[in-house]
mmCIF file of N, CA and C in Angstrom:
data_model
loop_
_atom_site.group_PDB
_atom_site.id
_atom_site.type_symbol
_atom_site.label_atom_id
_atom_site.label_comp_id
_atom_site.label_asym_id
_atom_site.label_seq_id
_atom_site.Cartn_x
_atom_site.Cartn_y
_atom_site.Cartn_z
ATOM 1 N N SER A 501 0.843 -1.180 0.000
ATOM 2 C CA SER A 501 0.000 0.000 0.000
ATOM 3 C C SER A 501 0.884 1.238 0.000
ATOM 4 N N VAL A 502 0.310 2.323 -0.512
ATOM 5 C CA VAL A 502 1.040 3.585 -0.549
ATOM 6 C C VAL A 502 0.136 4.684 0.011
ATOM 7 N N TYR A 503 0.620 5.317 1.062
ATOM 8 C CA TYR A 503 -0.070 6.454 1.669
ATOM 9 C C TYR A 503 0.447 7.722 1.015
ATOM 10 N N THR A 504 -0.451 8.668 0.724
ATOM 11 C CA THR A 504 -0.043 9.919 0.105
ATOM 12 C C THR A 504 -0.738 11.094 0.775
ATOM 13 N N ASP A 505 -0.111 12.273 0.672
ATOM 14 C CA ASP A 505 -0.742 13.487 1.187
ATOM 15 C C ASP A 505 -0.107 14.705 0.533
ATOM 16 N N GLY A 506 -0.895 15.760 0.467
ATOM 17 C CA GLY A 506 -0.441 17.056 -0.025
ATOM 18 C C GLY A 506 -0.714 18.108 1.024
ATOM 19 N N SER A 507 0.028 19.195 0.954
ATOM 20 C CA SER A 507 -0.127 20.273 1.927
ATOM 21 C C SER A 507 0.130 21.598 1.225
ATOM 22 N N SER A 508 -0.805 22.531 1.388
ATOM 23 C CA SER A 508 -0.631 23.854 0.816
ATOM 24 C C SER A 508 -1.476 24.842 1.586
ATOM 25 N N GLY A 509 -1.301 26.110 1.264
ATOM 26 C CA GLY A 509 -2.101 27.152 1.893
ATOM 27 C C GLY A 509 -3.529 27.134 1.373
ATOM 28 N N PHE A 510 -4.342 27.967 1.942
ATOM 29 C CA PHE A 510 -5.751 28.016 1.555
ATOM 30 C C PHE A 510 -5.966 28.736 0.230
ATOM 31 N N ARG A 511 -4.982 29.539 -0.182
ATOM 32 C CA ARG A 511 -5.099 30.254 -1.452
ATOM 33 C C ARG A 511 -4.114 29.665 -2.453
ATOM 34 N N ARG A 512 -4.530 29.653 -3.708
ATOM 35 C CA ARG A 512 -3.665 29.214 -4.801
ATOM 36 C C ARG A 512 -2.454 30.146 -4.885
ATOM 37 N N GLY A 513 -1.333 29.597 -5.265
ATOM 38 C CA GLY A 513 -0.138 30.400 -5.458
ATOM 39 C C GLY A 513 0.808 30.445 -4.270
ATOM 40 N N LEU A 514 0.457 29.760 -3.191
ATOM 41 C CA LEU A 514 1.328 29.677 -2.027
ATOM 42 C C LEU A 514 2.182 28.416 -2.109
ATOM 43 N N PRO A 515 3.250 28.312 -1.315
ATOM 44 C CA PRO A 515 4.063 27.096 -1.322
ATOM 45 C C PRO A 515 3.248 25.872 -0.885
ATOM 46 N N GLY A 516 3.630 24.739 -1.428
ATOM 47 C CA GLY A 516 2.979 23.487 -1.060
ATOM 48 C C GLY A 516 3.960 22.340 -1.057
ATOM 49 N N GLY A 517 3.552 21.250 -0.427
ATOM 50 C CA GLY A 517 4.388 20.058 -0.370
ATOM 51 C C GLY A 517 3.567 18.810 -0.607
ATOM 52 N N TRP A 518 4.245 17.745 -0.957
ATOM 53 C CA TRP A 518 3.612 16.450 -1.202
ATOM 54 C C TRP A 518 4.506 15.358 -0.624
ATOM 55 N N ALA A 519 3.887 14.203 -0.338
ATOM 56 C CA ALA A 519 4.670 13.096 0.228
ATOM 57 C C ALA A 519 3.957 11.773 0.022
ATOM 58 N N TRP A 520 4.745 10.703 0.050
ATOM 59 C CA TRP A 520 4.200 9.344 0.004
ATOM 60 C C TRP A 520 5.095 8.424 0.826
ATOM 61 N N VAL A 521 4.479 7.356 1.326
ATOM 62 C CA VAL A 521 5.198 6.285 2.019
ATOM 63 C C VAL A 521 4.682 4.972 1.465
ATOM 64 N N LEU A 522 5.592 4.134 0.992
ATOM 65 C CA LEU A 522 5.248 2.820 0.450
ATOM 66 C C LEU A 522 5.469 1.771 1.527
ATOM 67 N N LEU A 523 4.440 0.974 1.786
ATOM 68 C CA LEU A 523 4.501 -0.085 2.787
ATOM 69 C C LEU A 523 4.395 -1.443 2.108
ATOM 70 N N MET A 524 5.130 -2.400 2.637
ATOM 71 C CA MET A 524 4.960 -3.808 2.263
ATOM 72 C C MET A 524 4.851 -4.575 3.561
ATOM 73 N N ALA A 525 3.759 -5.306 3.699
ATOM 74 C CA ALA A 525 3.485 -6.055 4.931
ATOM 75 C C ALA A 525 3.567 -5.125 6.144
ATOM 76 N N ASP A 526 2.970 -3.955 6.007
ATOM 77 C CA ASP A 526 2.910 -2.952 7.077
ATOM 78 C C ASP A 526 4.271 -2.415 7.505
ATOM 79 N N THR A 527 5.276 -2.591 6.658
ATOM 80 C CA THR A 527 6.612 -2.083 6.933
ATOM 81 C C THR A 527 6.974 -1.060 5.867
ATOM 82 N N PRO A 528 7.397 0.148 6.265
ATOM 83 C CA PRO A 528 7.780 1.145 5.250
ATOM 84 C C PRO A 528 9.064 0.714 4.546
ATOM 85 N N ILE A 529 9.032 0.775 3.207
ATOM 86 C CA ILE A 529 10.236 0.398 2.456
ATOM 87 C C ILE A 529 10.799 1.551 1.634
ATOM 88 N N ARG A 530 9.959 2.526 1.302
ATOM 89 C CA ARG A 530 10.412 3.707 0.560
ATOM 90 C C ARG A 530 9.508 4.875 0.911
ATOM 91 N N CYS A 531 10.050 6.073 0.762
ATOM 92 C CA CYS A 531 9.218 7.256 0.909
ATOM 93 C C CYS A 531 9.812 8.363 0.051
ATOM 94 N N GLY A 532 9.014 9.377 -0.191
ATOM 95 C CA GLY A 532 9.488 10.518 -0.959
ATOM 96 C C GLY A 532 8.651 11.736 -0.635
ATOM 97 N N TYR A 533 9.255 12.900 -0.823
ATOM 98 C CA TYR A 533 8.511 14.131 -0.625
ATOM 99 C C TYR A 533 9.182 15.247 -1.410
ATOM 100 N N GLY A 534 8.443 16.327 -1.608
ATOM 101 C CA GLY A 534 8.966 17.475 -2.323
ATOM 102 C C GLY A 534 8.018 18.645 -2.182
ATOM 103 N N GLY A 535 8.317 19.708 -2.903
ATOM 104 C CA GLY A 535 7.487 20.891 -2.789
ATOM 105 C C GLY A 535 7.459 21.705 -4.056
ATOM 106 N N ASP A 536 6.583 22.692 -4.050
ATOM 107 C CA ASP A 536 6.408 23.616 -5.158
ATOM 108 C C ASP A 536 6.211 25.001 -4.547
ATOM 109 N N PRO A 537 6.951 26.009 -5.021
ATOM 110 C CA PRO A 537 6.851 27.327 -4.402
ATOM 111 C C PRO A 537 5.539 28.065 -4.665
ATOM 112 N N SER A 538 4.780 27.650 -5.678
ATOM 113 C CA SER A 538 3.526 28.333 -6.005
ATOM 114 C C SER A 538 2.544 27.314 -6.558
ATOM 115 N N THR A 539 1.592 26.880 -5.731
ATOM 116 C CA THR A 539 0.746 25.757 -6.123
ATOM 117 C C THR A 539 -0.594 25.806 -5.396
ATOM 118 N N SER A 540 -1.330 24.725 -5.493
ATOM 119 C CA SER A 540 -2.591 24.572 -4.762
ATOM 120 C C SER A 540 -2.564 23.238 -4.015
ATOM 121 N N ASN A 541 -3.452 23.088 -3.055
ATOM 122 C CA ASN A 541 -3.510 21.852 -2.296
ATOM 123 C C ASN A 541 -3.852 20.663 -3.202
ATOM 124 N N ASN A 542 -4.808 20.842 -4.106
ATOM 125 C CA ASN A 542 -5.186 19.725 -4.974
ATOM 126 C C ASN A 542 -4.038 19.291 -5.869
ATOM 127 N N ARG A 543 -3.233 20.240 -6.346
ATOM 128 C CA ARG A 543 -2.068 19.862 -7.162
ATOM 129 C C ARG A 543 -1.076 19.051 -6.330
ATOM 130 N N MET A 544 -0.898 19.421 -5.077
ATOM 131 C CA MET A 544 0.027 18.688 -4.214
ATOM 132 C C MET A 544 -0.520 17.298 -3.882
ATOM 133 N N GLU A 545 -1.828 17.185 -3.651
ATOM 134 C CA GLU A 545 -2.446 15.874 -3.406
ATOM 135 C C GLU A 545 -2.251 14.962 -4.618
ATOM 136 N N LEU A 546 -2.486 15.486 -5.811
ATOM 137 C CA LEU A 546 -2.315 14.689 -7.035
ATOM 138 C C LEU A 546 -0.850 14.316 -7.262
ATOM 139 N N THR A 547 0.055 15.253 -7.029
ATOM 140 C CA THR A 547 1.487 14.981 -7.204
ATOM 141 C C THR A 547 1.941 13.865 -6.268
ATOM 142 N N ALA A 548 1.473 13.905 -5.037
ATOM 143 C CA ALA A 548 1.815 12.852 -4.077
ATOM 144 C C ALA A 548 1.325 11.492 -4.570
ATOM 145 N N ALA A 549 0.087 11.438 -5.035
ATOM 146 C CA ALA A 549 -0.484 10.173 -5.492
ATOM 147 C C ALA A 549 0.257 9.633 -6.721
ATOM 148 N N ILE A 550 0.563 10.498 -7.656
ATOM 149 C CA ILE A 550 1.281 10.070 -8.871
ATOM 150 C C ILE A 550 2.656 9.524 -8.508
ATOM 151 N N ASN A 551 3.405 10.284 -7.730
ATOM 152 C CA ASN A 551 4.760 9.838 -7.359
ATOM 153 C C ASN A 551 4.733 8.581 -6.507
ATOM 154 N N GLY A 552 3.784 8.495 -5.592
ATOM 155 C CA GLY A 552 3.667 7.299 -4.760
ATOM 156 C C GLY A 552 3.300 6.064 -5.563
ATOM 157 N N MET A 553 2.348 6.215 -6.476
ATOM 158 C CA MET A 553 1.957 5.059 -7.293
ATOM 159 C C MET A 553 3.080 4.635 -8.239
ATOM 160 N N ARG A 554 3.779 5.595 -8.804
ATOM 161 C CA ARG A 554 4.919 5.245 -9.674
ATOM 162 C C ARG A 554 5.974 4.476 -8.888
ATOM 163 N N ALA A 555 6.274 4.926 -7.684
ATOM 164 C CA ALA A 555 7.252 4.223 -6.848
ATOM 165 C C ALA A 555 6.755 2.829 -6.494
ATOM 166 N N ALA A 556 5.474 2.710 -6.177
ATOM 167 C CA ALA A 556 4.914 1.395 -5.834
ATOM 168 C C ALA A 556 4.996 0.448 -7.020
ATOM 169 N N LEU A 557 4.681 0.930 -8.202
ATOM 170 C CA LEU A 557 4.727 0.071 -9.389
ATOM 171 C C LEU A 557 6.152 -0.321 -9.747
ATOM 172 N N GLU A 558 7.112 0.569 -9.513
ATOM 173 C CA GLU A 558 8.526 0.263 -9.770
ATOM 174 C C GLU A 558 9.071 -0.750 -8.774
ATOM 175 N N THR A 559 8.620 -0.667 -7.538
ATOM 176 C CA THR A 559 9.201 -1.411 -6.428
ATOM 177 C C THR A 559 8.478 -2.710 -6.132
ATOM 178 N N SER A 560 7.181 -2.673 -6.225
ATOM 179 C CA SER A 560 6.359 -3.757 -5.701
ATOM 180 C C SER A 560 6.397 -5.005 -6.574
ATOM 181 N N THR A 561 6.460 -6.133 -5.915
ATOM 182 C CA THR A 561 6.288 -7.418 -6.591
ATOM 183 C C THR A 561 4.916 -7.984 -6.244
ATOM 184 N N GLN A 562 4.138 -7.207 -5.495
ATOM 185 C CA GLN A 562 2.817 -7.650 -5.086
ATOM 186 C C GLN A 562 1.834 -7.531 -6.238
ATOM 187 N N GLU A 563 0.801 -8.339 -6.184
ATOM 188 C CA GLU A 563 -0.244 -8.273 -7.197
ATOM 189 C C GLU A 563 -1.314 -7.258 -6.827
ATOM 190 N N TRP A 564 -1.215 -6.655 -5.650
ATOM 191 C CA TRP A 564 -2.215 -5.723 -5.170
ATOM 192 C C TRP A 564 -1.508 -4.480 -4.655
ATOM 193 N N ILE A 565 -1.894 -3.326 -5.161
ATOM 194 C CA ILE A 565 -1.371 -2.056 -4.663
ATOM 195 C C ILE A 565 -2.563 -1.178 -4.328
ATOM 196 N N GLN A 566 -2.570 -0.674 -3.112
ATOM 197 C CA GLN A 566 -3.671 0.174 -2.665
ATOM 198 C C GLN A 566 -3.162 1.598 -2.441
ATOM 199 N N LEU A 567 -3.814 2.560 -3.101
ATOM 200 C CA LEU A 567 -3.549 3.975 -2.884
ATOM 201 C C LEU A 567 -4.421 4.435 -1.725
ATOM 202 N N ILE A 568 -3.799 4.964 -0.676
ATOM 203 C CA ILE A 568 -4.518 5.399 0.520
ATOM 204 C C ILE A 568 -4.297 6.901 0.678
ATOM 205 N N SER A 569 -5.410 7.643 0.752
ATOM 206 C CA SER A 569 -5.337 9.090 0.814
ATOM 207 C C SER A 569 -6.482 9.645 1.648
ATOM 208 N N ASP A 570 -6.270 10.854 2.173
ATOM 209 C CA ASP A 570 -7.361 11.547 2.855
ATOM 210 C C ASP A 570 -8.077 12.504 1.899
ATOM 211 N N SER A 571 -7.761 12.426 0.619
ATOM 212 C CA SER A 571 -8.347 13.293 -0.395
ATOM 213 C C SER A 571 -9.316 12.524 -1.292
ATOM 214 N N MET A 572 -10.607 12.769 -1.115
ATOM 215 C CA MET A 572 -11.590 12.141 -2.006
ATOM 216 C C MET A 572 -11.420 12.655 -3.440
ATOM 217 N N TYR A 573 -10.951 13.877 -3.592
ATOM 218 C CA TYR A 573 -10.661 14.447 -4.912
ATOM 219 C C TYR A 573 -9.710 13.522 -5.670
ATOM 220 N N VAL A 574 -8.626 13.129 -5.033
ATOM 221 C CA VAL A 574 -7.632 12.249 -5.641
ATOM 222 C C VAL A 574 -8.209 10.863 -5.897
ATOM 223 N N LEU A 575 -8.874 10.306 -4.914
ATOM 224 C CA LEU A 575 -9.388 8.942 -5.043
ATOM 225 C C LEU A 575 -10.456 8.846 -6.118
ATOM 226 N N ASP A 576 -11.317 9.845 -6.217
ATOM 227 C CA ASP A 576 -12.342 9.834 -7.271
ATOM 228 C C ASP A 576 -11.715 9.916 -8.655
ATOM 229 N N ILE A 577 -10.657 10.689 -8.809
ATOM 230 C CA ILE A 577 -9.955 10.756 -10.096
ATOM 231 C C ILE A 577 -9.317 9.406 -10.407
ATOM 232 N N ALA A 578 -8.635 8.822 -9.443
ATOM 233 C CA ALA A 578 -7.980 7.523 -9.659
ATOM 234 C C ALA A 578 -8.998 6.458 -10.067
ATOM 235 N N ARG A 579 -10.165 6.462 -9.441
ATOM 236 C CA ARG A 579 -11.217 5.479 -9.729
ATOM 237 C C ARG A 579 -11.945 5.753 -11.036
ATOM 238 N N GLY A 580 -11.772 6.948 -11.591
ATOM 239 C CA GLY A 580 -12.509 7.316 -12.792
ATOM 240 C C GLY A 580 -13.912 7.799 -12.481
ATOM 241 N N HIS A 581 -14.155 8.232 -11.251
ATOM 242 C CA HIS A 581 -15.481 8.704 -10.828
ATOM 243 C C HIS A 581 -15.609 10.211 -10.920
ATOM 244 N N SER A 582 -14.616 10.887 -11.466
ATOM 245 C CA SER A 582 -14.619 12.343 -11.507
ATOM 246 C C SER A 582 -14.103 12.812 -12.852
ATOM 247 N N ASN A 583 -14.669 13.891 -13.334
ATOM 248 C CA ASN A 583 -14.186 14.557 -14.540
ATOM 249 C C ASN A 583 -13.737 15.958 -14.152
ATOM 250 N N PRO A 584 -12.518 16.087 -13.679
ATOM 251 C CA PRO A 584 -12.060 17.378 -13.174
ATOM 252 C C PRO A 584 -11.971 18.427 -14.281
ATOM 253 N N VAL A 585 -12.127 19.673 -13.890
ATOM 254 C CA VAL A 585 -12.003 20.784 -14.827
ATOM 255 C C VAL A 585 -10.703 21.557 -14.602
ATOM 256 N N ALA A 586 -10.019 21.265 -13.503
ATOM 257 C CA ALA A 586 -8.732 21.908 -13.199
ATOM 258 C C ALA A 586 -7.691 20.817 -12.989
ATOM 259 N N ASN A 587 -6.439 21.196 -13.067
ATOM 260 C CA ASN A 587 -5.318 20.264 -12.830
ATOM 261 C C ASN A 587 -5.357 19.075 -13.779
ATOM 262 N N LEU A 588 -5.771 19.329 -15.017
ATOM 263 C CA LEU A 588 -5.975 18.229 -15.963
ATOM 264 C C LEU A 588 -4.704 17.448 -16.245
ATOM 265 N N ASP A 589 -3.553 18.123 -16.268
ATOM 266 C CA ASP A 589 -2.303 17.414 -16.521
ATOM 267 C C ASP A 589 -2.057 16.336 -15.467
ATOM 268 N N LEU A 590 -2.224 16.700 -14.210
ATOM 269 C CA LEU A 590 -1.986 15.743 -13.129
ATOM 270 C C LEU A 590 -3.120 14.731 -13.007
ATOM 271 N N ALA A 591 -4.353 15.188 -13.171
ATOM 272 C CA ALA A 591 -5.497 14.276 -13.100
ATOM 273 C C ALA A 591 -5.387 13.208 -14.179
ATOM 274 N N ASP A 592 -5.027 13.612 -15.388
ATOM 275 C CA ASP A 592 -4.864 12.645 -16.476
ATOM 276 C C ASP A 592 -3.730 11.671 -16.188
ATOM 277 N N ALA A 593 -2.635 12.158 -15.616
ATOM 278 C CA ALA A 593 -1.499 11.283 -15.304
ATOM 279 C C ALA A 593 -1.890 10.233 -14.264
ATOM 280 N N LEU A 594 -2.609 10.651 -13.225
ATOM 281 C CA LEU A 594 -3.024 9.688 -12.201
ATOM 282 C C LEU A 594 -4.013 8.688 -12.768
ATOM 283 N N ARG A 595 -4.992 9.163 -13.492
ATOM 284 C CA ARG A 595 -5.995 8.247 -14.055
ATOM 285 C C ARG A 595 -5.322 7.251 -15.005
ATOM 286 N N GLN A 596 -4.355 7.727 -15.771
ATOM 287 C CA GLN A 596 -3.663 6.857 -16.728
ATOM 288 C C GLN A 596 -2.909 5.737 -16.016
ATOM 289 N N ILE A 597 -2.344 6.016 -14.852
ATOM 290 C CA ILE A 597 -1.671 4.969 -14.074
ATOM 291 C C ILE A 597 -2.660 3.847 -13.770
ATOM 292 N N PHE A 598 -3.857 4.206 -13.343
ATOM 293 C CA PHE A 598 -4.852 3.194 -12.984
ATOM 294 C C PHE A 598 -5.377 2.462 -14.205
ATOM 295 N N VAL A 599 -5.533 3.154 -15.328
ATOM 296 C CA VAL A 599 -6.014 2.510 -16.554
ATOM 297 C C VAL A 599 -4.940 1.579 -17.118
ATOM 298 N N THR A 600 -3.716 2.067 -17.183
ATOM 299 C CA THR A 600 -2.619 1.315 -17.796
ATOM 300 C C THR A 600 -2.214 0.100 -16.974
ATOM 301 N N HIS A 601 -2.109 0.263 -15.666
ATOM 302 C CA HIS A 601 -1.572 -0.805 -14.825
ATOM 303 C C HIS A 601 -2.639 -1.636 -14.139
ATOM 304 N N GLY A 602 -3.888 -1.286 -14.315
ATOM 305 C CA GLY A 602 -4.967 -2.049 -13.689
ATOM 306 C C GLY A 602 -5.022 -3.491 -14.155
ATOM 307 N N GLY A 603 -4.500 -3.770 -15.345
ATOM 308 C CA GLY A 603 -4.470 -5.138 -15.839
ATOM 309 C C GLY A 603 -3.266 -5.920 -15.358
ATOM 310 N N ASP A 604 -2.175 -5.202 -15.020
ATOM 311 C CA ASP A 604 -0.947 -5.854 -14.567
ATOM 312 C C ASP A 604 -1.069 -6.344 -13.123
ATOM 313 N N CYS A 605 -1.737 -5.571 -12.320
ATOM 314 C CA CYS A 605 -1.908 -5.912 -10.921
ATOM 315 C C CYS A 605 -3.235 -5.308 -10.457
ATOM 316 N N ARG A 606 -3.635 -5.662 -9.288
ATOM 317 C CA ARG A 606 -4.902 -5.158 -8.778
ATOM 318 C C ARG A 606 -4.653 -3.840 -8.058
ATOM 319 N N LEU A 607 -5.174 -2.763 -8.624
ATOM 320 C CA LEU A 607 -5.037 -1.451 -8.018
ATOM 321 C C LEU A 607 -6.346 -1.091 -7.345
ATOM 322 N N SER A 608 -6.251 -0.542 -6.147
ATOM 323 C CA SER A 608 -7.452 -0.124 -5.434
ATOM 324 C C SER A 608 -7.157 1.169 -4.694
ATOM 325 N N THR A 609 -8.205 1.737 -4.144
ATOM 326 C CA THR A 609 -8.065 2.966 -3.381
ATOM 327 C C THR A 609 -8.767 2.804 -2.044
ATOM 328 N N ARG A 610 -8.310 3.595 -1.074
ATOM 329 C CA ARG A 610 -8.977 3.612 0.235
ATOM 330 C C ARG A 610 -8.840 4.998 0.829
ATOM 331 N N TRP A 611 -9.960 5.506 1.320
ATOM 332 C CA TRP A 611 -9.973 6.798 1.986
ATOM 333 C C TRP A 611 -9.668 6.610 3.457
ATOM 334 N N VAL A 612 -8.882 7.526 4.009
ATOM 335 C CA VAL A 612 -8.614 7.558 5.443
ATOM 336 C C VAL A 612 -8.878 8.992 5.900
ATOM 337 N N ARG A 613 -9.522 9.134 7.022
ATOM 338 C CA ARG A 613 -9.798 10.471 7.549
ATOM 339 C C ARG A 613 -8.478 11.135 7.947
ATOM 340 N N GLY A 614 -8.257 12.341 7.459
ATOM 341 C CA GLY A 614 -7.050 13.079 7.793
ATOM 342 C C GLY A 614 -7.037 13.511 9.249
ATOM 343 N N HIS A 615 -5.864 13.540 9.821
ATOM 344 C CA HIS A 615 -5.650 14.028 11.188
ATOM 345 C C HIS A 615 -6.507 13.275 12.205
ATOM 346 N N SER A 616 -6.640 11.968 11.973
ATOM 347 C CA SER A 616 -7.470 11.152 12.867
ATOM 348 C C SER A 616 -6.648 10.147 13.665
ATOM 349 N N GLY A 617 -5.335 10.248 13.576
ATOM 350 C CA GLY A 617 -4.487 9.361 14.347
ATOM 351 C C GLY A 617 -3.946 8.163 13.581
ATOM 352 N N ASP A 618 -4.322 7.987 12.304
ATOM 353 C CA ASP A 618 -3.737 6.912 11.505
ATOM 354 C C ASP A 618 -2.244 7.210 11.383
ATOM 355 N N PRO A 619 -1.379 6.325 11.871
ATOM 356 C CA PRO A 619 0.055 6.653 11.938
ATOM 357 C C PRO A 619 0.690 6.949 10.583
ATOM 358 N N TRP A 620 0.302 6.263 9.526
ATOM 359 C CA TRP A 620 0.929 6.495 8.225
ATOM 360 C C TRP A 620 0.388 7.749 7.564
ATOM 361 N N ASN A 621 -0.889 8.046 7.783
ATOM 362 C CA ASN A 621 -1.436 9.298 7.279
ATOM 363 C C ASN A 621 -0.772 10.481 7.989
ATOM 364 N N GLU A 622 -0.549 10.344 9.279
ATOM 365 C CA GLU A 622 0.134 11.402 10.021
ATOM 366 C C GLU A 622 1.576 11.557 9.533
ATOM 367 N N ARG A 623 2.213 10.443 9.194
ATOM 368 C CA ARG A 623 3.604 10.481 8.711
ATOM 369 C C ARG A 623 3.696 11.222 7.377
ATOM 370 N N VAL A 624 2.811 10.896 6.416
ATOM 371 C CA VAL A 624 2.888 11.585 5.128
ATOM 372 C C VAL A 624 2.500 13.059 5.275
ATOM 373 N N ASP A 625 1.627 13.356 6.215
ATOM 374 C CA ASP A 625 1.286 14.755 6.483
ATOM 375 C C ASP A 625 2.528 15.517 6.933
ATOM 376 N N ARG A 626 3.295 14.937 7.859
ATOM 377 C CA ARG A 626 4.524 15.595 8.326
ATOM 378 C C ARG A 626 5.546 15.742 7.191
ATOM 379 N N LEU A 627 5.686 14.708 6.365
ATOM 380 C CA LEU A 627 6.628 14.780 5.241
ATOM 381 C C LEU A 627 6.200 15.839 4.228
ATOM 382 N N ALA A 628 4.901 15.919 3.944
ATOM 383 C CA ALA A 628 4.405 16.941 3.005
ATOM 384 C C ALA A 628 4.691 18.345 3.541
ATOM 385 N N LYS A 629 4.546 18.528 4.829
ATOM 386 C CA LYS A 629 4.852 19.836 5.430
ATOM 387 C C LYS A 629 6.346 20.130 5.354
ATOM 388 N N MET A 630 7.181 19.085 5.450
ATOM 389 C CA MET A 630 8.627 19.276 5.264
ATOM 390 C C MET A 630 8.912 19.737 3.832
ATOM 391 N N GLY A 631 8.225 19.110 2.869
ATOM 392 C CA GLY A 631 8.384 19.515 1.474
ATOM 393 C C GLY A 631 7.976 20.957 1.258
ATOM 394 N N LYS A 632 6.875 21.354 1.893
ATOM 395 C CA LYS A 632 6.410 22.739 1.785
ATOM 396 C C LYS A 632 7.425 23.692 2.408
ATOM 397 N N ARG A 633 7.941 23.345 3.573
ATOM 398 C CA ARG A 633 8.942 24.197 4.231
ATOM 399 C C ARG A 633 10.206 24.321 3.378
ATOM 400 N N SER A 634 10.572 23.252 2.692
ATOM 401 C CA SER A 634 11.806 23.277 1.902
ATOM 402 C C SER A 634 11.730 24.314 0.786
ATOM 403 N N VAL A 635 10.556 24.542 0.218
ATOM 404 C CA VAL A 635 10.427 25.556 -0.833
ATOM 405 C C VAL A 635 10.023 26.906 -0.258
ATOM 406 N N SER A 636 9.427 26.918 0.923
ATOM 407 C CA SER A 636 9.065 28.195 1.580
ATOM 408 C C SER A 636 10.331 28.933 1.983
ATOM 409 N N ASP A 637 11.328 28.181 2.426
ATOM 410 C CA ASP A 637 12.593 28.784 2.862
ATOM 411 C C ASP A 637 13.341 29.427 1.706
ATOM 412 N N GLU A 638 13.056 28.976 0.470
ATOM 413 C CA GLU A 638 13.738 29.501 -0.708
ATOM 414 C C GLU A 638 13.162 30.835 -1.167
ATOM 415 N N ARG A 639 11.914 31.142 -0.726
ATOM 416 C CA ARG A 639 11.242 32.364 -1.190
ATOM 417 C C ARG A 639 11.912 33.605 -0.680
#
C-alpha cells in the first residue's frame, strides 16, 4: 500500500508540499517528498499520489497495490469517478496509471480520515509539510 498526502495554503499560489510512504506487509520500504513554491492543495495531493503510485509500481512485486489518501478528490480521479475541470495534466497522469496498470496488478483505493491518528497518514502529512517548508525557505 502507498499512503499519500499534499499540503498547501488556503489560497492558490502559495508554497505546497507532497509526500508518500510505500509499505509492504505494514513495513515502510520507501518514501518521498517534495514541494512547489507556487501551487494549490489539490495539485500537491495529485502529485503525491502520482509519485507514490509510480514508486509502488517500480518497487512492488505484489499483485495488489492500494492507494490510501485523505483526499476524495484524488481517489475519485484515480477510480474514474470524476471529470475534473482543473489540474488536468496531473489528473490525467493519475488516471492513466490506474487505466494502464490495472491489468498488470490489482489497483485499489482507500480513503482515510485526515488528522485522525492513523500513523501512516500522520507520517505523510509531516513529510508533506517538510516539502512545503523546503520551498518556503527559498522564497
